[in-house]
Amino acid sequence: MRTLYQFHGGIHPPGNKAQSTQCGITRVPLPSRLVIPFRQHAGEAAKPAVQAGEHVLKGQLIGMPCGFVSSAVHASTSGTIAAIDAQPIAHPSGMPDLCATLIPDGKEEWFPHEAVDYRNSDPADLRQRLRMAGVVGLGGAGFPSDLKLRFLRLHPSQKIDTLILNGAECEPYITCDDMLMRERAAEIVQGAEMLRFILDAGEVLVAIEDNKPQAITAMRQAVTESKLPFEVVVVPTIYPGGSAKQLIRVLTGLEVPSGKLPTDIGVQCFNVATVYSAYRALAQGELLLSRIVTITGNVRHAQNFEVLLGTPVQELVALGEALPDTDRYIMGGPMMGVELASLAVPLVKAGNCIIAASGKLFPPAPPTLPCIRCTRCAQVCPADLQPMDLYWFAQSREFGKAQAFSLFDCIECGACSYVCPSHIPLVQYFQFAKSEIRARAQEKQAADHARERHEFREYRIEREKQEKAEKLAAKEQAIRQSRAAATPANPVPGPAIQPEIQAAIERAKAQAATVEPKNTDNPTPQQLAEIAGIEAQRERVRDLAKSAVEHTNGHDKN
Amino acid sequence: MLSALLVMAGIAIVLGAVLGYSAIKFRVEGNPLVDKIDAILPQTQCGQCGYPGCRPYAAAIASGEADINLCPPGGEEGIHKLADLLGVEFKPFGGNTAIKPKSVAFIDENVCIGCTLCIQACPVDAIVGAAKQMHTIIASECTGCELCVAPCPVDCISMVPIREKITTWKWKYPVYSLAPAK
């Protein structure tokens, strides 16, 4: 029996998982239209690799990974790309993002793909395959999996002692990982072996919360059949026990230091659904085109479906038969999910659950009261923070202090908001403060960049000025030198040229003497009168000026 | 009496020597306060404060010539930060120009005649082009200072406000009403 540890805090919200585990995973019929966002993962959006009007096959690359933290996006089925434009997506802002609209042709024609023998492959090659297969974390964060496998190049001395398969699924209502483990345990175990191979990890632990007995049995059986030295560990049901850092603490007793990654303490953690998709990508060459989604909440048929990525949520809601009093929909769990702005929003890689919500199911929170500093939030915080202080700093916009109180260690699990007797939306404050701090850091970076460019420009202008001056000086110097060199070295042209010049000057003088200005010859009496008038005027002005000078001089003397 | 005077004079000479030496040895080039103020200013180099760039304005604040509330791109937040740094009271914005939303310059390339006047005006070299060739703005480098707008002889440069994108979206400050007292 393995010794388990505890993390600080945690809550026990009602599980509500039984509704959606009554029947197995069902495939969803092909929808009439798929909307595939180019940003389904953390990091940079994929770059469109197809054009509107193009015919694509199932699994054909339509979005090229762009940048270090990025992943590929593929056509979920064969058909025609109708448009590449901004469409509504599941995002707290409700803003649209770049998506490809795919009209399926119903043939499900596959793009050529092949399996790989991972044991005889280079891990770098396998990582690249996962990147191009679009495998990202399916637990909710959507972080590209190949990057979680490549850390070894950054820290060659660090070895991964423990690879954890996260099947805890701690958030209420969600059962997609539970059903996946029940039905496809063997594939998950094979996938875990592949990831262990790539990471060269030590032990492999499969963590499952004790509220999933069937999944535990299935996984244990699969591990036994595979004869691999994996261990299925049953962990107590507590929210947020499925969060990577908290799960690592429970299994190993180690705490991931603030601002560090699990790999820094020799642990790596993957969601079971991610492991399953990695298995499909490597062992069958099948890319990440579909995922298991729980449709639950205020619906008649709560169930798990295998859904093609890009399927509009309204098709899924129709399958679950949402009850008429449903007033909103949530993608993800009730604690951390995103409320959907519209039902046209497509299902994405990170979308593990669709909850139909109604006032009866999730009663509106009672009016908020002032914080009384009861510290219940601090008692349940799994990151061991002081949410009441963070709240105080966030609401007064003292971001520096919030950061000093480790705001960025907050995992936004919502446990503090859940227990707050004053019903303060604490997580919203933390999200607000985090995004403000990030925006400021970006602005600061932009300002520093601008300063650098401005300073360089000034330096460049100064340099150009100097260069010009130097060039001019050099030229003058050269002329002076050539003159100085010319006079003593070439005495021959001197006397030869000198008389010529003298002759020219004399010629000009003689010409000036012989030619008289013609405009003064024979002036008419009228012109003479005008000239006399002007002369008189000049005389008067001269007298005036003289008297004025005398006057001021006399004045000064007085 | 005499010994006391000698002791005091001796101490004075020694301390004077120490101070004189440290004044030379630990001399600080430039004003460190100017650097601190410059770090807060937004570096648009727009000159809307009345000084030819952010650093001259920082120098003017440091020497007490200029007020802290003249920088429109810095906004109220910038004034708050300067007030904190300098230990003075916050003042509402008092410049001649209004605080505007963040923008980038845009050149209408059909109208541009390639005169290079805007290139010479740009403080951060964010415009590419050459004489009698079309010019264009490198949007990612543009600080939105508007210095290129005035010199353009054909008025082909306009300022386009930056729209919020999904990547630059920020969580809003939570707004709710407190429960009324009974």
XYZ file of C-alpha atoms in Angstrom:
740
model
C 0.000 0.000 0.000
C 1.396 3.345 -1.063
C 1.562 6.189 1.432
C -0.601 9.044 0.280
C -0.200 12.639 1.344
C -2.613 15.508 1.652
C -2.661 18.930 0.104
C -3.931 21.931 1.996
C -7.643 22.690 1.895
C -10.005 21.409 -0.759
C -13.779 21.095 -0.774
C -16.376 18.374 -1.255
C -19.028 19.635 -3.636
C -21.761 17.141 -4.650
C -20.330 14.930 -7.429
C -23.358 14.621 -9.726
C -21.455 12.092 -11.785
C -23.911 9.201 -11.706
C -26.326 10.774 -14.220
C -23.915 10.634 -17.143
C -22.374 7.205 -16.453
C -25.530 5.159 -16.986
C -24.666 4.188 -20.550
C -21.472 3.918 -22.561
C -19.769 6.282 -24.941
C -21.766 6.825 -28.136
C -20.489 8.234 -31.387
C -22.235 11.383 -32.530
C -23.611 11.330 -36.102
C -21.800 13.545 -38.585
C -23.035 17.138 -38.195
C -23.988 19.217 -41.232
C -21.325 21.800 -40.491
C -18.119 21.859 -38.479
C -16.394 24.986 -37.197
C -12.747 24.340 -36.392
C -10.939 27.100 -34.494
C -7.245 27.621 -35.201
C -6.633 28.300 -31.525
C -7.612 25.183 -29.591
C -4.528 25.065 -27.416
C -2.469 27.250 -25.129
C -0.021 29.464 -26.998
C 0.029 30.743 -30.562
C -2.862 29.994 -32.900
C -2.119 27.635 -35.781
C -1.597 29.280 -39.182
C -4.229 28.400 -41.809
C -2.754 25.941 -44.326
C -5.811 25.683 -46.596
C -7.989 28.151 -48.436
C -11.730 28.612 -48.573
C -13.259 26.404 -51.246
C -10.586 23.745 -50.964
C -11.571 20.093 -50.575
C -9.932 18.392 -47.611
C -9.709 14.806 -46.417
C -10.259 13.574 -42.904
C -7.105 14.239 -40.910
C -5.654 16.675 -43.425
C -3.642 19.471 -41.853
C -5.541 22.751 -42.005
C -3.622 24.691 -39.354
C 0.161 24.672 -39.207
C 1.741 25.062 -35.742
C 3.132 28.575 -35.544
C 5.716 29.367 -32.901
C 7.203 27.364 -30.042
C 4.045 26.883 -27.953
C 1.600 25.815 -30.635
C -0.025 22.732 -32.104
C -1.473 21.516 -35.386
C -5.165 21.608 -36.306
C -6.754 19.110 -38.703
C -9.933 18.625 -40.670
C -12.163 16.415 -38.498
C -13.776 14.807 -41.534
C -13.593 14.992 -45.315
C -15.425 17.825 -47.019
C -15.110 21.340 -48.341
C -13.751 24.358 -46.486
C -16.614 26.819 -46.833
C -14.940 29.757 -45.132
C -11.990 30.845 -43.029
C -13.179 33.716 -40.889
C -13.927 34.866 -37.336
C -16.598 32.758 -35.608
C -17.858 32.712 -32.030
C -15.833 30.384 -29.814
C -15.952 29.293 -26.186
C -14.066 32.112 -24.472
C -14.956 34.184 -21.410
C -14.749 37.351 -23.518
C -17.437 36.110 -25.909
C -15.243 37.359 -28.752
C -14.966 35.559 -32.082
C -11.718 34.001 -33.277
C -10.362 32.676 -36.570
C -12.035 29.382 -37.525
C -12.380 27.186 -40.599
C -15.920 26.227 -41.510
C -16.015 22.703 -42.943
C -19.012 21.271 -44.794
C -18.667 17.455 -44.551
C -19.216 15.386 -47.690
C -20.242 12.361 -45.625
C -17.587 10.056 -47.135
C -15.193 10.182 -44.152
C -12.276 9.707 -46.556
C -9.012 9.532 -44.618
C -5.866 11.425 -45.472
C -3.038 8.858 -45.773
C -1.627 8.174 -42.321
C 0.623 5.546 -40.822
C 1.467 4.080 -37.460
C 4.958 4.321 -36.033
C 7.006 1.726 -34.194
C 7.823 3.904 -31.225
C 10.412 1.564 -29.713
C 12.673 1.983 -32.728
C 12.141 5.719 -33.073
C 13.981 8.742 -31.840
C 12.084 10.514 -29.021
C 12.570 13.853 -30.820
C 10.861 12.358 -33.859
C 7.982 11.076 -31.718
C 7.559 14.500 -30.137
C 7.408 16.103 -33.572
C 4.780 13.528 -34.561
C 2.679 14.435 -31.512
C 3.010 18.117 -32.366
C 1.886 17.532 -35.938
C -0.903 15.245 -34.695
C -2.248 18.147 -32.655
C -2.039 16.324 -29.328
C -2.610 18.777 -26.480
C -3.679 18.429 -22.859
C -7.317 17.343 -22.893
C -7.923 18.003 -19.202
C -8.806 21.612 -19.863
C -5.600 23.645 -20.211
C -4.811 22.533 -23.773
C -1.064 22.757 -23.341
C 0.802 21.126 -26.259
C 1.894 17.677 -25.056
C 5.115 17.542 -27.073
C 6.463 20.442 -25.016
C 5.762 18.565 -21.785
C 7.844 15.725 -23.214
C 10.786 17.757 -24.451
C 11.979 19.296 -21.189
C 14.884 16.816 -21.113
C 16.720 18.896 -23.665
C 16.487 21.915 -21.400
C 17.561 20.112 -18.226
C 19.761 17.210 -19.316
C 20.672 16.330 -15.730
C 17.088 16.183 -14.450
C 15.473 12.783 -14.697
C 11.773 12.090 -14.520
C 11.264 9.735 -11.611
C 7.497 9.604 -11.718
C 5.080 9.792 -14.615
C 1.545 10.366 -13.363
C -1.570 9.557 -15.353
C -4.228 11.909 -14.120
C -7.568 10.140 -13.991
C -8.736 11.935 -10.867
C -11.390 13.987 -12.660
C -12.231 15.941 -9.534
C -14.678 18.489 -10.913
C -18.378 17.712 -10.409
C -20.562 16.541 -13.330
C -17.638 15.625 -15.629
C -17.299 11.901 -16.372
C -15.533 11.759 -19.736
C -12.247 10.460 -18.283
C -14.150 7.971 -16.107
C -15.936 6.493 -19.137
C -12.764 6.519 -21.217
C -10.928 4.528 -18.542
C -13.810 2.070 -18.239
C -14.011 1.425 -21.982
C -10.521 2.016 -23.374
C -8.219 1.111 -20.499
C -5.861 -1.044 -22.595
C -5.147 1.796 -25.035
C -4.477 4.207 -22.177
C -1.965 1.785 -20.653
C -0.206 1.367 -24.012
C -0.129 5.145 -24.440
C 1.378 5.527 -20.977
C 4.154 3.135 -21.947
C 4.864 5.264 -25.038
C 5.088 8.454 -23.010
C 7.247 6.689 -20.442
C 9.545 5.645 -23.283
C 9.793 9.203 -24.657
C 10.434 10.672 -21.207
C 12.600 7.779 -20.064
C 10.625 8.004 -16.840
C 10.896 5.793 -13.770
C 7.684 4.597 -12.174
C 4.265 5.171 -13.715
C 1.288 5.899 -11.470
C -2.330 5.997 -12.555
C -4.250 8.178 -10.100
C -8.018 7.688 -9.913
C -10.366 9.151 -7.305
C -12.206 6.606 -5.172
C -15.604 7.629 -6.582
C -14.833 5.735 -9.831
C -14.684 2.060 -8.774
C -15.405 0.732 -12.265
C -12.662 2.775 -13.838
C -10.259 1.598 -11.128
C -11.125 -2.039 -11.829
C -10.809 -1.595 -15.585
C -7.451 0.141 -15.340
C -6.101 -2.427 -12.870
C -7.121 -5.209 -15.207
C -5.543 -3.499 -18.190
C -2.299 -2.958 -16.298
C -2.214 -6.623 -15.229
C -2.891 -7.819 -18.784
C -0.187 -5.576 -20.233
C 2.355 -6.930 -17.711
C 3.754 -3.429 -17.384
C 5.040 -2.327 -13.953
C 2.439 0.422 -13.591
C 0.529 1.084 -10.405
C -3.089 2.198 -10.170
C -3.373 4.440 -7.120
C -6.748 5.215 -5.585
C -6.786 8.775 -4.260
C -9.449 10.286 -2.011
C -12.200 12.278 -3.693
C -11.650 15.938 -3.006
C -11.847 19.031 -5.169
C -9.407 20.117 -6.718
C -7.481 16.857 -6.292
C -7.144 16.500 -10.080
C -5.129 19.663 -10.462
C -1.600 18.650 -11.440
C 0.268 20.284 -8.553
C -2.203 19.004 -5.962
C -2.189 15.477 -7.382
C 1.613 15.424 -7.359
C 1.493 16.430 -3.713
C -0.961 13.642 -2.864
C 1.038 10.950 -4.657
C 4.626 11.931 -3.899
C 4.437 14.322 -0.970
C 6.480 16.793 -3.021
C 5.416 20.348 -3.553
C 6.061 22.035 -6.889
C 7.816 25.289 -5.918
C 6.198 28.570 -6.865
C 6.987 29.504 -10.436
C 8.525 26.097 -11.197
C 7.269 23.192 -13.260
C 6.595 19.640 -12.073
C 9.555 18.512 -14.168
C 11.824 20.566 -11.916
C 11.091 18.077 -9.138
C 11.249 15.071 -11.449
C 7.528 14.497 -11.979
C 5.424 14.813 -15.095
C 1.654 14.549 -15.240
C -0.671 13.774 -18.159
C -4.421 13.519 -18.319
C -5.668 10.010 -19.263
C -7.499 11.361 -22.305
C -4.270 13.005 -23.490
C -2.457 9.700 -23.065
C -5.189 7.966 -25.052
C -4.903 10.483 -27.909
C -1.110 10.157 -27.856
C -1.577 6.372 -28.224
C -3.902 6.881 -31.180
C -1.469 9.326 -32.780
C 1.560 7.054 -32.472
C 0.184 3.523 -32.620
C -2.499 4.094 -35.220
C -1.380 7.315 -36.876
C -4.783 8.781 -36.091
C -4.655 12.447 -35.312
C -6.586 14.232 -32.611
C -9.885 14.669 -34.441
C -12.408 13.792 -31.777
C -12.750 13.628 -28.026
C -15.091 12.291 -25.371
C -17.505 14.903 -24.049
C -19.954 14.678 -21.157
C -23.368 16.150 -21.880
C -25.070 16.617 -18.551
C -26.915 18.977 -16.253
C -30.436 19.964 -17.044
C -30.882 17.364 -19.824
C -33.067 14.307 -20.297
C -30.233 12.009 -21.449
C -27.015 12.750 -19.664
C -24.322 10.756 -21.430
C -20.788 10.726 -22.814
C -20.332 11.106 -26.547
C -17.379 10.763 -28.853
C -17.572 14.014 -30.741
C -15.671 15.325 -33.761
C -13.809 18.522 -32.907
C -15.609 21.497 -34.347
C -19.119 20.105 -33.816
C -21.412 22.995 -32.808
C -22.594 22.722 -29.216
C -26.218 22.944 -30.274
C -25.965 19.513 -31.936
C -24.697 18.034 -28.668
C -27.372 19.756 -26.642
C -29.959 18.323 -29.006
C -28.570 14.826 -28.405
C -28.867 15.279 -24.662
C -32.338 16.791 -25.054
C -31.952 19.844 -22.876
C -35.015 20.566 -20.746
C -37.055 23.653 -21.608
C -36.125 25.613 -18.487
C -32.414 25.579 -19.439
C -31.225 29.159 -19.494
C -27.500 28.924 -20.170
C -24.769 26.479 -21.132
C -21.336 25.934 -19.643
C -18.340 24.378 -21.373
C -16.202 22.644 -18.762
C -17.223 21.988 -15.184
C -19.427 24.047 -12.888
C -16.406 25.294 -10.934
C -14.026 26.384 -13.687
C -16.085 26.224 -16.894
C -16.802 28.996 -19.377
C -20.339 30.182 -19.918
C -21.131 30.003 -23.630
C -22.176 33.178 -25.402
C -24.039 31.221 -28.071
C -24.854 27.626 -28.953
C -23.123 27.980 -32.315
C -19.824 27.729 -30.468
C -17.824 24.685 -31.624
C -16.472 21.946 -29.391
C -12.698 22.248 -29.002
C -9.913 20.005 -27.753
C -10.138 21.319 -24.194
C -13.947 21.017 -24.028
C -14.507 18.066 -21.712
C -18.085 18.737 -20.673
C -21.201 20.649 -21.697
C -23.528 21.454 -18.819
C -27.038 22.703 -19.439
C -27.713 25.008 -16.508
C -30.973 26.240 -15.093
C -31.924 28.396 -12.142
C -33.084 25.252 -10.327
C -29.806 23.391 -10.855
C -27.496 26.292 -10.118
C -29.496 28.826 -8.101
C -28.254 32.379 -8.611
C -25.819 33.411 -5.878
C -27.395 35.439 -3.079
C -26.417 39.117 -2.989
C -22.806 39.750 -2.081
C -21.919 40.965 1.401
C -18.741 42.673 2.536
C -15.751 40.503 3.426
C -15.656 39.763 7.151
C -12.203 38.165 7.035
C -13.487 34.861 8.349
C -10.572 33.127 6.501
C -12.695 30.231 5.297
C -11.246 30.857 1.838
C -7.740 30.468 3.247
C -8.776 27.212 4.923
C -9.886 25.638 1.626
C -7.267 27.145 -0.717
C -5.380 24.206 -2.263
C -2.464 26.480 -3.183
C -2.090 27.569 0.449
C -2.758 31.222 -0.359
C -4.610 33.920 1.576
C -7.520 34.679 -0.769
C -8.997 37.326 1.555
C -5.790 39.355 1.277
C -5.491 38.785 -2.449
C -9.096 39.958 -2.773
C -8.291 43.089 -0.810
C -5.328 43.929 -3.033
C -7.123 43.069 -6.277
C -10.165 45.171 -5.497
C -8.003 48.156 -4.582
C -5.819 47.511 -7.647
C -2.661 47.069 -5.596
C -1.237 44.597 -8.025
C 2.293 44.703 -6.736
C 1.161 43.521 -3.321
C -1.102 40.886 -4.853
C 1.906 39.528 -6.711
C 3.960 39.593 -3.535
C 1.223 37.432 -1.989
C 1.771 34.832 -4.770
C -1.284 35.666 -6.846
C 0.154 33.700 -9.741
C 0.136 30.477 -7.715
C -3.667 30.674 -7.737
C -5.066 27.898 -9.941
C -8.500 29.583 -10.178
C -10.196 26.439 -8.893
C -13.022 28.415 -7.313
C -12.928 26.669 -3.927
C -12.675 30.044 -2.158
C -15.697 31.472 -3.950
C -17.572 28.239 -3.209
C -17.193 28.530 0.555
C -17.315 32.314 0.906
C -20.183 33.127 3.305
C -20.353 36.631 1.829
C -20.676 35.176 -1.700
C -17.856 37.345 -3.039
C -16.789 36.338 -6.588
C -13.189 35.945 -5.463
C -11.936 34.107 -8.538
C -13.189 36.893 -10.791
C -11.072 39.335 -8.813
C -8.024 37.117 -9.177
C -8.578 36.692 -12.900
C -8.969 40.440 -13.229
C -5.761 41.115 -11.286
C -3.808 38.488 -13.208
C -4.800 39.792 -16.614
C -4.071 43.387 -15.538
C -0.611 42.392 -14.341
C 0.067 40.495 -17.564
C -1.100 43.441 -19.670
C 1.138 45.786 -17.717
C 4.136 43.542 -18.127
C 3.478 43.536 -21.858
C 3.166 47.320 -21.952
C 6.401 47.664 -20.058
C 8.112 45.387 -22.512
C 6.758 47.421 -25.424
C 7.956 50.651 -23.786
C 11.426 49.252 -23.227
C 11.538 48.121 -26.825
C 10.459 51.568 -28.031
C 13.083 53.226 -25.848
C 15.760 51.004 -27.300
C 14.688 51.812 -30.840
C 14.499 55.525 -30.091
C 17.944 55.556 -28.528
C 19.369 53.646 -31.444
C 17.819 56.081 -33.875
C 19.358 59.036 -32.041
C 22.696 57.293 -32.008
C 22.379 56.581 -35.718
C 21.549 60.199 -36.592
C 24.488 61.387 -34.504
C 26.746 58.870 -36.191
C 25.616 59.922 -39.659
C 26.276 63.557 -38.800
C 29.726 62.694 -37.578
C 30.494 60.608 -40.622
C 29.406 63.443 -42.885
C 31.582 65.919 -41.029
C 34.516 63.558 -41.193
C 34.041 63.058 -44.885
C 33.898 66.802 -45.471
C 37.003 67.365 -43.410
C 38.811 64.648 -45.313
C 37.830 66.225 -48.615
C 39.010 69.658 -47.589
C 42.201 68.189 -46.353
C 42.691 66.454 -49.681
C 42.113 69.656 -51.636
C 44.460 71.605 -49.430
C 47.076 68.937 -49.803
C 46.767 68.781 -53.568
C 47.042 72.574 -53.751
C 50.044 72.593 -51.526
C 51.530 69.817 -53.587
C 50.661 71.558 -56.865
C 52.421 74.891 -56.177
C 55.999 73.766 -55.591
C 55.909 70.562 -57.573
C 54.476 72.067 -60.779
C 56.023 75.447 -61.269
C 55.600 75.142 -65.039
C 51.847 75.921 -65.361
C 52.144 78.854 -62.936
C 54.027 81.329 -65.146
C 52.284 79.848 -68.196
C 48.821 80.620 -66.806
C 49.632 83.874 -64.995
C 50.138 86.097 -68.098
C 46.984 84.663 -69.620
C 44.934 85.742 -66.609
C 46.608 89.134 -66.590
C 45.819 89.550 -70.257
C 42.175 88.625 -69.691
C 41.834 91.161 -66.872
C 43.362 93.880 -69.007
C 41.085 93.032 -71.900
C 38.074 93.329 -69.653
C 39.272 96.704 -68.315
C 39.812 98.080 -71.781
C 36.359 96.908 -72.768
C 34.799 98.603 -69.732
C 36.567 101.863 -70.575
C 35.438 101.902 -74.187
C 31.833 100.980 -73.551
C 29.692 103.627 -71.868
C 26.335 102.800 -70.310
C 23.712 103.721 -72.821
C 20.818 104.382 -70.468
C 22.471 107.691 -69.303
C 22.858 109.045 -72.858
C 20.545 111.827 -73.940
C 17.932 111.715 -71.212
C 14.654 113.415 -71.990
C 13.794 116.502 -69.910
C 11.146 114.437 -68.176
C 13.720 111.859 -67.058
C 16.087 114.647 -65.950
C 13.322 116.124 -63.792
C 12.667 112.698 -62.250
C 16.354 112.213 -61.496
C 16.543 115.652 -59.889
C 13.452 114.829 -57.767
C 15.001 111.583 -56.540
C 18.301 113.272 -55.768
C 16.463 115.942 -53.721
C 14.590 113.239 -51.826
C 17.857 111.453 -51.004
C 19.369 114.695 -49.810
C 16.437 115.333 -47.518
C 16.599 111.864 -46.031
C 20.315 112.205 -45.423
C 19.747 115.545 -43.636
C 16.977 114.044 -41.543
C 19.170 111.143 -40.495
C 22.034 113.468 -39.620
C 19.843 115.743 -37.523
C 18.303 112.743 -35.745
C 21.764 111.466 -34.796
C 22.792 114.892 -33.591
C 19.592 115.236 -31.665
C 20.046 111.929 -29.825
C 23.688 112.694 -29.183
C 22.753 116.092 -27.781
C 20.037 114.438 -25.728
C 22.509 111.980 -24.310
C 24.872 114.754 -23.379
C 22.099 116.511 -21.566
C 42.014 73.997 24.949
C 44.634 73.707 22.238
C 44.492 69.923 22.240
C 40.702 70.055 21.792
C 41.078 72.401 18.828
C 43.703 70.147 17.298
C 41.563 67.053 17.764
C 38.540 68.735 16.158
C 40.646 70.110 13.305
C 42.187 66.672 12.796
C 38.785 65.028 12.616
C 37.611 67.711 10.170
C 40.609 67.177 7.912
C 40.228 63.394 7.928
C 36.485 63.537 7.222
C 37.007 66.161 4.546
C 39.560 63.944 2.867
C 37.184 60.961 2.994
C 34.335 63.006 1.535
C 36.538 64.504 -1.148
C 37.833 61.097 -2.132
C 34.384 59.508 -2.243
C 33.025 62.401 -4.308
C 35.525 61.488 -6.986
C 35.535 57.726 -6.539
C 31.758 57.171 -6.280
C 30.683 59.873 -8.675
C 27.350 59.043 -10.334
C 27.200 59.896 -14.013
C 23.888 61.490 -14.947
C 20.875 61.726 -12.698
C 19.594 58.329 -11.498
C 16.185 59.877 -10.846
C 15.878 60.681 -14.545
C 16.341 56.975 -15.333
C 13.669 56.005 -12.827
C 11.197 58.517 -14.215
C 12.076 57.518 -17.768
C 11.308 53.895 -16.891
C 7.740 54.875 -15.953
C 7.089 57.010 -19.045
C 5.478 55.085 -21.925
C 8.268 55.799 -24.443
C 5.981 56.854 -27.261
C 8.394 59.784 -27.821
C 5.377 61.776 -28.978
C 6.344 65.146 -27.520
C 2.762 65.874 -26.420
C 4.137 66.931 -23.029
C 5.957 69.801 -24.706
C 9.389 68.196 -24.502
C 11.141 66.530 -27.436
C 10.763 62.952 -26.195
C 10.317 60.936 -23.030
C 13.816 61.370 -21.670
C 13.842 65.166 -21.913
C 10.494 65.193 -20.117
C 11.916 62.877 -17.441
C 14.858 65.236 -17.049
C 12.485 68.192 -16.757
C 10.437 66.426 -14.061
C 13.597 65.506 -12.177
C 14.831 69.092 -12.205
C 11.436 70.341 -11.061
C 10.749 72.260 -14.288
C 7.798 70.206 -15.451
C 4.702 68.882 -13.733
C 4.036 65.145 -13.524
C 0.650 65.312 -15.237
C 1.554 66.245 -18.804
C 1.893 62.820 -20.443
C -1.262 61.805 -22.349
C -0.201 58.264 -23.379
C 0.786 57.479 -19.786
C -2.714 58.325 -18.619
C -3.861 58.588 -15.029
C -2.003 55.449 -14.110
C 1.286 56.940 -15.209
C 0.590 60.038 -13.104
C -0.122 57.791 -10.109
C 3.164 55.960 -10.583
C 5.140 59.215 -10.920
C 3.419 60.607 -7.830
C 4.388 57.465 -5.904
C 7.982 57.630 -7.090
C 8.465 61.306 -6.344
C 6.427 61.352 -3.165
C 4.096 64.091 -4.355
C 0.307 64.388 -4.507
C -1.547 62.944 -7.484
C -2.750 65.585 -9.909
C -5.429 65.161 -12.561
C -4.213 65.264 -16.137
C -3.220 68.802 -17.064
C -1.668 68.663 -20.525
C -2.922 70.486 -23.578
C -3.958 67.352 -25.454
C -6.680 64.920 -24.491
C -5.968 61.355 -23.392
C -6.770 59.217 -26.435
C -7.224 55.475 -26.890
C -4.075 53.638 -27.913
C -3.673 53.762 -31.699
C -1.282 52.901 -34.479
C -0.588 54.988 -37.556
C -1.855 53.745 -40.908
C -0.599 54.914 -44.321
C -3.058 54.940 -47.185
C -0.706 53.405 -49.690
C -2.738 54.574 -52.693
C -2.234 58.188 -51.728
C 1.361 58.043 -50.483
C 3.777 59.882 -52.817
C 6.956 58.580 -51.205
C 8.302 61.869 -49.840
C 10.062 60.272 -46.802
C 8.958 63.138 -44.498
C 7.160 60.716 -42.174
C 10.191 58.436 -42.041
C 12.287 61.342 -40.834
C 9.660 62.227 -38.233
C 9.211 58.737 -36.767
C 11.068 58.544 -33.446
C 11.286 54.747 -33.389
C 12.006 53.982 -37.071
C 8.684 52.225 -37.480
C 8.139 53.332 -41.104
C 9.746 51.569 -44.034
C 10.066 53.090 -47.496
C 12.394 55.137 -49.665
C 12.226 58.274 -51.797
C 9.504 57.943 -54.456
C 8.688 54.474 -53.094
C 5.535 53.652 -51.175
C 5.896 53.826 -47.366
C 4.277 51.604 -44.806
C 4.050 51.402 -41.018
C 5.441 48.444 -39.085
C 2.421 48.218 -36.808
C 4.174 46.193 -34.118
C 6.835 48.891 -33.702
C 4.512 51.907 -33.895
C 4.039 53.675 -30.562
C 1.097 55.779 -31.780
C 2.886 59.114 -31.207
C 1.209 60.832 -34.201
C 4.438 62.645 -35.103
C 4.207 61.354 -38.664
C 0.697 62.731 -39.244
C 1.530 66.428 -39.441
C 4.505 66.324 -41.846
C 2.638 64.298 -44.496
C 2.004 66.654 -47.444
C -0.836 64.548 -48.860
C -2.550 63.667 -45.546
C -2.383 59.949 -46.191
C -1.609 58.957 -42.573
C -4.437 58.298 -40.160
C -4.450 56.989 -36.594
C -6.345 53.729 -36.170
C -7.356 52.838 -32.590
C -6.165 49.365 -31.557
C -9.154 47.031 -31.233
C -9.290 44.540 -28.417
C -8.404 41.076 -29.684
C -8.968 37.734 -28.043
C -5.253 37.607 -27.226
C -5.246 41.054 -25.624
C -8.608 40.736 -23.884
C -8.566 41.428 -20.159
C -10.865 40.228 -17.405
C -13.046 43.069 -16.268
C -13.285 44.372 -12.725
C -16.132 42.440 -11.086
C -19.225 44.574 -10.793
C -22.095 43.594 -8.501
C -24.241 45.251 -5.910
C -23.852 44.583 -2.236
C -26.905 43.282 -0.369
C -28.956 46.160 1.022
C -29.002 46.386 4.821
C -32.257 45.370 6.413
